[in-house]
mmCIF file of N, CA and C in Angstrom:
data_model
loop_
_atom_site.group_PDB
_atom_site.id
_atom_site.type_symbol
_atom_site.label_atom_id
_atom_site.label_comp_id
_atom_site.label_asym_id
_atom_site.label_seq_id
_atom_site.Cartn_x
_atom_site.Cartn_y
_atom_site.Cartn_z
ATOM 1 N N UNK P 1 12.666 133.318 108.933
ATOM 2 C CA UNK P 1 13.273 133.201 110.145
ATOM 3 C C UNK P 1 13.915 133.793 110.229
ATOM 4 N N UNK P 2 14.341 134.197 111.571
ATOM 5 C CA UNK P 2 15.307 135.834 112.493
ATOM 6 C C UNK P 2 16.275 134.959 112.334
ATOM 7 N N UNK P 3 16.719 135.845 112.015
ATOM 8 C CA UNK P 3 18.463 135.378 112.265
ATOM 9 C C UNK P 3 18.748 135.447 113.273
ATOM 10 N N UNK P 4 19.925 134.457 114.147
ATOM 11 C CA UNK P 4 20.679 134.089 116.240
ATOM 12 C C UNK P 4 21.692 135.080 115.388
ATOM 13 N N UNK P 5 21.871 135.650 116.342
ATOM 14 C CA UNK P 5 23.679 137.114 116.393
ATOM 15 C C UNK P 5 24.206 135.712 116.149
ATOM 16 N N UNK P 6 25.343 136.290 115.602
ATOM 17 C CA UNK P 6 26.871 135.576 116.133
ATOM 18 C C UNK P 6 27.277 135.366 117.525
ATOM 19 N N UNK P 7 26.827 137.010 118.312
ATOM 20 C CA UNK P 7 28.400 137.383 119.397
ATOM 21 C C UNK P 7 26.497 135.912 120.552
ATOM 22 N N UNK P 8 25.271 136.159 119.719
ATOM 23 C CA UNK P 8 25.090 134.158 120.974
ATOM 24 C C UNK P 8 24.709 133.500 120.274
ATOM 25 N N UNK P 9 25.634 132.755 119.233
ATOM 26 C CA UNK P 9 26.048 131.501 119.051
ATOM 27 C C UNK P 9 26.989 131.383 119.187
ATOM 28 N N UNK P 10 28.394 132.112 119.694
ATOM 29 C CA UNK P 10 29.578 132.145 119.835
ATOM 30 C C UNK P 10 29.704 132.081 121.738
ATOM 31 N N UNK P 11 28.634 133.049 122.394
ATOM 32 C CA UNK P 11 28.794 132.706 123.671
ATOM 33 C C UNK P 11 27.878 131.511 123.941
ATOM 34 N N UNK P 12 27.334 130.748 123.490
ATOM 35 C CA UNK P 12 26.222 130.171 123.404
ATOM 36 C C UNK P 12 27.114 128.842 123.419
ATOM 37 N N UNK P 13 28.103 128.358 121.933
ATOM 38 C CA UNK P 13 29.130 127.314 122.323
ATOM 39 C C UNK P 13 30.338 127.293 123.394
ATOM 40 N N UNK P 14 30.814 128.200 123.797
ATOM 41 C CA UNK P 14 31.341 129.020 124.815
ATOM 42 C C UNK P 14 30.727 127.623 126.348
ATOM 43 N N UNK P 15 29.423 128.434 126.496
ATOM 44 C CA UNK P 15 29.159 128.097 127.985
ATOM 45 C C UNK P 15 28.002 127.205 127.598
ATOM 46 N N UNK P 16 27.577 126.516 126.820
ATOM 47 C CA UNK P 16 27.161 125.244 126.350
ATOM 48 C C UNK P 16 28.078 123.539 125.855
ATOM 49 N N UNK P 17 29.327 124.701 125.479
ATOM 50 C CA UNK P 17 30.223 123.639 125.834
ATOM 51 C C UNK P 17 31.101 122.780 126.606
ATOM 52 N N UNK P 18 30.871 124.013 127.780
ATOM 53 C CA UNK P 18 31.328 123.532 129.085
ATOM 54 C C UNK P 18 30.363 122.718 129.790
ATOM 55 N N UNK P 19 28.909 123.468 129.525
ATOM 56 C CA UNK P 19 27.909 122.668 130.639
ATOM 57 C C UNK P 19 28.205 121.333 130.088
ATOM 58 N N UNK P 20 27.642 121.279 128.549
ATOM 59 C CA UNK P 20 27.520 119.091 127.868
ATOM 60 C C UNK P 20 27.945 118.495 128.650
ATOM 61 N N UNK P 21 30.336 118.782 128.603
ATOM 62 C CA UNK P 21 31.240 118.450 129.823
ATOM 63 C C UNK P 21 30.659 118.377 130.844
ATOM 64 N N UNK P 22 30.572 119.369 131.932
ATOM 65 C CA UNK P 22 30.244 118.909 133.274
ATOM 66 C C UNK P 22 28.926 118.377 133.313
ATOM 67 N N UNK P 23 28.140 118.225 132.972
ATOM 68 C CA UNK P 23 26.869 117.210 133.058
ATOM 69 C C UNK P 23 27.031 115.767 132.347
ATOM 70 N N UNK P 24 27.280 115.784 131.319
ATOM 71 C CA UNK P 24 27.439 114.696 130.829
ATOM 72 C C UNK P 24 28.161 114.107 131.232
ATOM 73 N N UNK P 25 29.775 115.155 131.749
ATOM 74 C CA UNK P 25 30.669 113.938 132.232
ATOM 75 C C UNK P 25 31.636 113.388 130.897
ATOM 76 N N UNK P 26 31.567 114.133 130.095
ATOM 77 C CA UNK P 26 31.900 112.957 128.954
ATOM 78 C C UNK P 26 32.427 114.637 127.667
ATOM 79 N N UNK P 27 33.933 115.556 127.810
ATOM 80 C CA UNK P 27 34.530 115.424 127.879
ATOM 81 C C UNK P 27 34.509 116.066 126.111
ATOM 82 N N UNK P 28 34.228 115.009 125.030
ATOM 83 C CA UNK P 28 34.464 114.956 124.293
ATOM 84 C C UNK P 28 32.940 115.389 123.489
ATOM 85 N N UNK P 29 31.672 115.061 124.144
ATOM 86 C CA UNK P 29 30.482 115.439 124.016
ATOM 87 C C UNK P 29 30.323 117.003 123.816
ATOM 88 N N UNK P 30 31.356 117.806 125.264
ATOM 89 C CA UNK P 30 31.437 119.492 124.800
ATOM 90 C C UNK P 30 31.911 119.724 124.057
ATOM 91 N N UNK P 31 33.388 119.427 124.011
ATOM 92 C CA UNK P 31 34.201 119.581 122.348
ATOM 93 C C UNK P 31 33.606 119.396 121.013
ATOM 94 N N UNK P 32 32.486 119.097 120.831
ATOM 95 C CA UNK P 32 31.600 118.815 119.929
ATOM 96 C C UNK P 32 30.692 120.226 120.279
ATOM 97 N N UNK P 33 30.133 120.399 121.019
ATOM 98 C CA UNK P 33 29.135 121.455 121.005
ATOM 99 C C UNK P 33 30.273 122.893 120.733
ATOM 100 N N UNK P 34 31.519 122.830 121.274
ATOM 101 C CA UNK P 34 32.003 123.763 121.275
ATOM 102 C C UNK P 34 32.397 124.462 119.460
ATOM 103 N N UNK P 35 32.957 122.962 119.112
ATOM 104 C CA UNK P 35 33.390 123.199 117.715
ATOM 105 C C UNK P 35 31.879 123.361 116.611
ATOM 106 N N UNK P 36 31.303 122.810 117.185
ATOM 107 C CA UNK P 36 30.080 123.328 116.340
ATOM 108 C C UNK P 36 29.348 124.286 116.095
ATOM 109 N N UNK P 37 28.819 125.339 116.979
ATOM 110 C CA UNK P 37 28.477 126.180 117.453
ATOM 111 C C UNK P 37 29.996 127.640 117.278
ATOM 112 N N UNK P 38 31.010 127.544 117.112
ATOM 113 C CA UNK P 38 32.611 128.205 116.605
ATOM 114 C C UNK P 38 32.353 127.570 115.455
ATOM 115 N N UNK P 39 31.414 126.886 114.333
ATOM 116 C CA UNK P 39 32.247 127.155 113.248
ATOM 117 C C UNK P 39 30.991 127.436 112.353
ATOM 118 N N UNK P 40 29.394 127.767 113.117
ATOM 119 C CA UNK P 40 28.535 128.154 112.929
ATOM 120 C C UNK P 40 29.015 130.070 113.006
ATOM 121 N N UNK P 41 29.535 130.177 114.566
ATOM 122 C CA UNK P 41 29.615 131.643 114.293
ATOM 123 C C UNK P 41 30.412 132.009 113.927
ATOM 124 N N UNK P 42 31.476 131.483 112.493
ATOM 125 C CA UNK P 42 32.513 131.479 111.981
ATOM 126 C C UNK P 42 32.433 132.197 110.415
ATOM 127 N N UNK P 43 31.105 131.049 110.765
ATOM 128 C CA UNK P 43 30.575 131.325 109.054
ATOM 129 C C UNK P 43 30.507 132.445 109.184
ATOM 130 N N UNK P 44 29.838 132.499 110.320
ATOM 131 C CA UNK P 44 28.471 133.957 110.609
ATOM 132 C C UNK P 44 29.809 135.193 110.259
ATOM 133 N N UNK P 45 30.624 135.344 110.873
ATOM 134 C CA UNK P 45 31.878 136.308 110.733
ATOM 135 C C UNK P 45 31.854 136.683 108.922
ATOM 136 N N UNK P 46 32.260 135.477 108.706
ATOM 137 C CA UNK P 46 32.898 135.830 107.409
ATOM 138 C C UNK P 46 32.269 136.347 106.772
ATOM 139 N N UNK P 47 31.251 136.195 106.422
ATOM 140 C CA UNK P 47 29.338 136.642 105.871
ATOM 141 C C UNK P 47 29.480 138.328 106.251
ATOM 142 N N UNK P 48 29.219 138.266 107.475
ATOM 143 C CA UNK P 48 29.239 139.591 107.574
ATOM 144 C C UNK P 48 30.252 140.314 108.155
ATOM 145 N N UNK P 49 31.061 139.870 108.376
ATOM 146 C CA UNK P 49 32.341 141.160 108.167
ATOM 147 C C UNK P 49 33.862 140.680 107.643
ATOM 148 N N UNK P 50 34.024 139.437 106.558
ATOM 149 C CA UNK P 50 35.175 139.695 106.179
ATOM 150 C C UNK P 50 35.659 138.286 106.351
ATOM 151 N N UNK P 51 36.440 137.536 105.885
ATOM 152 C CA UNK P 51 37.621 136.602 106.075
ATOM 153 C C UNK P 51 38.857 137.580 107.289
ATOM 154 N N UNK P 52 39.179 138.342 106.988
ATOM 155 C CA UNK P 52 39.789 138.684 108.231
ATOM 156 C C UNK P 52 38.948 138.832 109.758
ATOM 157 N N UNK P 53 38.253 139.819 109.208
ATOM 158 C CA UNK P 53 37.201 139.751 110.626
ATOM 159 C C UNK P 53 37.117 138.185 111.985
ATOM 160 N N UNK P 54 36.956 137.456 110.901
ATOM 161 C CA UNK P 54 36.048 136.187 110.690
ATOM 162 C C UNK P 54 37.299 135.224 111.774
ATOM 163 N N UNK P 55 38.249 135.046 110.727
ATOM 164 C CA UNK P 55 40.168 134.509 111.770
ATOM 165 C C UNK P 55 40.014 135.202 113.036
ATOM 166 N N UNK P 56 40.187 136.784 113.272
ATOM 167 C CA UNK P 56 40.952 137.158 114.383
ATOM 168 C C UNK P 56 39.414 136.708 115.614
ATOM 169 N N UNK P 57 38.643 137.240 114.983
ATOM 170 C CA UNK P 57 36.865 136.277 116.283
ATOM 171 C C UNK P 57 37.342 134.831 116.402
ATOM 172 N N UNK P 58 37.443 134.744 115.137
ATOM 173 C CA UNK P 58 38.353 132.947 115.285
ATOM 174 C C UNK P 58 39.525 133.011 116.346
ATOM 175 N N UNK P 59 39.717 132.844 116.383
ATOM 176 C CA UNK P 59 40.639 132.748 117.259
ATOM 177 C C UNK P 59 41.057 133.464 118.764
ATOM 178 N N UNK P 60 39.907 134.541 118.196
ATOM 179 C CA UNK P 60 39.941 135.335 119.870
ATOM 180 C C UNK P 60 38.778 133.792 120.574
ATOM 181 N N UNK P 61 38.234 133.280 119.661
ATOM 182 C CA UNK P 61 36.811 132.258 120.026
ATOM 183 C C UNK P 61 37.764 130.750 121.357
ATOM 184 N N UNK P 62 38.804 130.869 120.394
ATOM 185 C CA UNK P 62 39.668 129.628 120.483
ATOM 186 C C UNK P 62 40.242 129.985 122.022
ATOM 187 N N UNK P 63 40.730 131.776 121.275
ATOM 188 C CA UNK P 63 41.640 131.910 122.970
ATOM 189 C C UNK P 63 41.125 131.560 124.361
ATOM 190 N N UNK P 64 39.746 133.332 123.872
ATOM 191 C CA UNK P 64 39.015 132.352 125.603
ATOM 192 C C UNK P 64 38.567 130.824 125.814
ATOM 193 N N UNK P 65 37.776 130.198 124.636
ATOM 194 C CA UNK P 65 38.449 128.708 125.688
ATOM 195 C C UNK P 65 39.522 128.313 126.270
ATOM 196 N N UNK P 66 40.960 128.008 126.246
ATOM 197 C CA UNK P 66 41.986 127.532 126.823
ATOM 198 C C UNK P 66 42.308 128.861 127.139
ATOM 199 N N UNK P 67 41.616 129.971 127.186
ATOM 200 C CA UNK P 67 42.234 130.631 129.094
ATOM 201 C C UNK P 67 40.978 130.841 129.714
ATOM 202 N N UNK P 68 39.846 130.128 129.334
ATOM 203 C CA UNK P 68 38.667 129.985 130.675
ATOM 204 C C UNK P 68 39.491 128.516 132.003
ATOM 205 N N UNK P 69 40.742 128.025 131.106
ATOM 206 C CA UNK P 69 40.694 126.916 132.279
ATOM 207 C C UNK P 69 41.337 127.989 133.163
ATOM 208 N N UNK P 70 42.370 128.701 132.975
ATOM 209 C CA UNK P 70 44.262 129.249 134.008
ATOM 210 C C UNK P 70 43.182 129.643 134.722
ATOM 211 N N UNK P 71 41.875 130.527 133.767
ATOM 212 C CA UNK P 71 40.796 131.525 135.019
ATOM 213 C C UNK P 71 40.030 130.954 135.982
ATOM 214 N N UNK P 72 39.214 129.410 135.173
ATOM 215 C CA UNK P 72 38.539 128.740 136.285
ATOM 216 C C UNK P 72 39.819 128.612 137.879
ATOM 217 N N UNK P 73 40.883 128.676 137.580
ATOM 218 C CA UNK P 73 41.697 128.539 138.684
ATOM 219 C C UNK P 73 41.460 129.574 140.381
ATOM 220 N N UNK P 74 41.477 130.754 139.593
ATOM 221 C CA UNK P 74 41.366 131.417 140.105
ATOM 222 C C UNK P 74 39.994 132.455 140.834
ATOM 223 N N UNK P 75 38.804 132.307 139.598
ATOM 224 C CA UNK P 75 37.455 132.931 139.760
ATOM 225 C C UNK P 75 36.558 131.797 139.702
ATOM 226 N N UNK P 76 36.701 130.290 139.316
ATOM 227 C CA UNK P 76 35.749 129.678 139.888
ATOM 228 C C UNK P 76 35.454 129.524 138.131
ATOM 229 N N UNK P 77 34.737 127.908 137.952
ATOM 230 C CA UNK P 77 34.515 127.712 136.473
ATOM 231 C C UNK P 77 33.603 128.407 135.962
ATOM 232 N N UNK P 78 32.690 128.149 136.570
ATOM 233 C CA UNK P 78 31.158 129.037 135.979
ATOM 234 C C UNK P 78 31.685 130.620 135.105
ATOM 235 N N UNK P 79 32.216 131.447 136.461
ATOM 236 C CA UNK P 79 32.683 132.604 136.252
ATOM 237 C C UNK P 79 33.975 132.663 135.509
ATOM 238 N N UNK P 80 34.648 132.006 135.199
ATOM 239 C CA UNK P 80 35.690 132.020 134.038
ATOM 240 C C UNK P 80 34.376 131.938 132.574
ATOM 241 N N UNK P 81 33.843 130.914 133.087
ATOM 242 C CA UNK P 81 33.532 130.570 131.265
ATOM 243 C C UNK P 81 32.549 131.666 131.020
ATOM 244 N N UNK P 82 31.835 132.241 132.027
ATOM 245 C CA UNK P 82 30.595 132.992 131.527
ATOM 246 C C UNK P 82 31.533 134.263 131.059
ATOM 247 N N UNK P 83 32.791 134.732 131.808
ATOM 248 C CA UNK P 83 33.960 135.611 131.217
ATOM 249 C C UNK P 83 34.081 136.034 129.947
ATOM 250 N N UNK P 84 34.993 134.501 129.624
ATOM 251 C CA UNK P 84 34.930 135.022 128.774
ATOM 252 C C UNK P 84 34.517 134.380 127.216
ATOM 253 N N UNK P 85 32.886 133.975 127.608
ATOM 254 C CA UNK P 85 31.388 133.855 127.181
ATOM 255 C C UNK P 85 31.518 135.260 126.051
ATOM 256 N N UNK P 86 31.403 136.127 127.714
ATOM 257 C CA UNK P 86 30.121 137.914 127.406
ATOM 258 C C UNK P 86 31.981 138.618 126.912
ATOM 259 N N UNK P 87 33.427 138.079 126.851
ATOM 260 C CA UNK P 87 34.365 138.739 125.724
ATOM 261 C C UNK P 87 33.783 138.162 124.644
ATOM 262 N N UNK P 88 33.607 137.204 124.241
ATOM 263 C CA UNK P 88 33.467 136.734 123.284
ATOM 264 C C UNK P 88 32.917 137.414 122.612
ATOM 265 N N UNK P 89 31.208 137.242 123.234
ATOM 266 C CA UNK P 89 30.141 138.170 123.045
ATOM 267 C C UNK P 89 30.061 139.806 122.102
ATOM 268 N N UNK P 90 30.625 140.389 123.298
ATOM 269 C CA UNK P 90 30.868 141.921 122.828
ATOM 270 C C UNK P 90 32.238 141.992 121.783
ATOM 271 N N UNK P 91 33.190 140.961 121.759
ATOM 272 C CA UNK P 91 33.512 141.050 120.644
ATOM 273 C C UNK P 91 33.101 141.156 119.071
ATOM 274 N N UNK P 92 32.578 139.185 118.717
ATOM 275 C CA UNK P 92 31.605 140.356 118.364
ATOM 276 C C UNK P 92 30.598 140.032 117.628
ATOM 277 N N UNK P 93 29.284 141.224 118.630
ATOM 278 C CA UNK P 93 28.860 142.203 117.915
ATOM 279 C C UNK P 93 29.240 143.433 117.597
ATOM 280 N N UNK P 94 30.734 143.830 118.531
ATOM 281 C CA UNK P 94 31.225 144.982 117.848
ATOM 282 C C UNK P 94 31.674 144.691 117.037
ATOM 283 N N UNK P 95 31.820 143.408 116.102
ATOM 284 C CA UNK P 95 32.780 143.443 114.580
ATOM 285 C C UNK P 95 31.974 143.273 113.905
ATOM 286 N N UNK P 96 30.831 142.008 114.725
ATOM 287 C CA UNK P 96 29.969 141.166 113.000
ATOM 288 C C UNK P 96 28.837 141.473 112.528
ATOM 289 N N UNK P 97 28.071 142.107 114.071
ATOM 290 C CA UNK P 97 26.587 141.908 114.328
ATOM 291 C C UNK P 97 26.077 143.543 114.431
ATOM 292 N N UNK P 98 26.890 144.359 115.029
ATOM 293 C CA UNK P 98 26.609 145.591 114.683
ATOM 294 C C UNK P 98 25.904 146.527 113.326
ATOM 295 N N UNK P 99 26.957 145.574 112.824
ATOM 296 C CA UNK P 99 26.516 146.133 111.089
ATOM 297 C C UNK P 99 25.707 146.200 110.718
ATOM 298 N N UNK P 100 25.371 144.589 110.835
ATOM 299 C CA UNK P 100 24.377 143.413 110.888
ATOM 300 C C UNK P 100 22.893 143.316 111.522
ATOM 301 N N UNK P 101 21.449 144.336 111.619
ATOM 302 C CA UNK P 101 20.886 144.423 112.025
ATOM 303 C C UNK P 101 19.897 143.035 111.941
#
């Protein structure tokens, strides 16, 4: 079975978490999606790039979630979410995925 790159998992967690929260009007459900995807990505990061890199990428994931809120006030919700998801995906690819095709 093909492995889903951690860049895709992390970006999907950010976009999917927001989408689920918005469409269901249940923030906790969106938070669960965000957390499950973040945990899955962190596990991949640890396996592919080690503990320090996993810690840094997990911090970036959490910072992206937090940073999307003030950014949304300036550019809108969806552009903010897509922007931070893209940034985390790029970092994830650069640190972990490009080494493990």
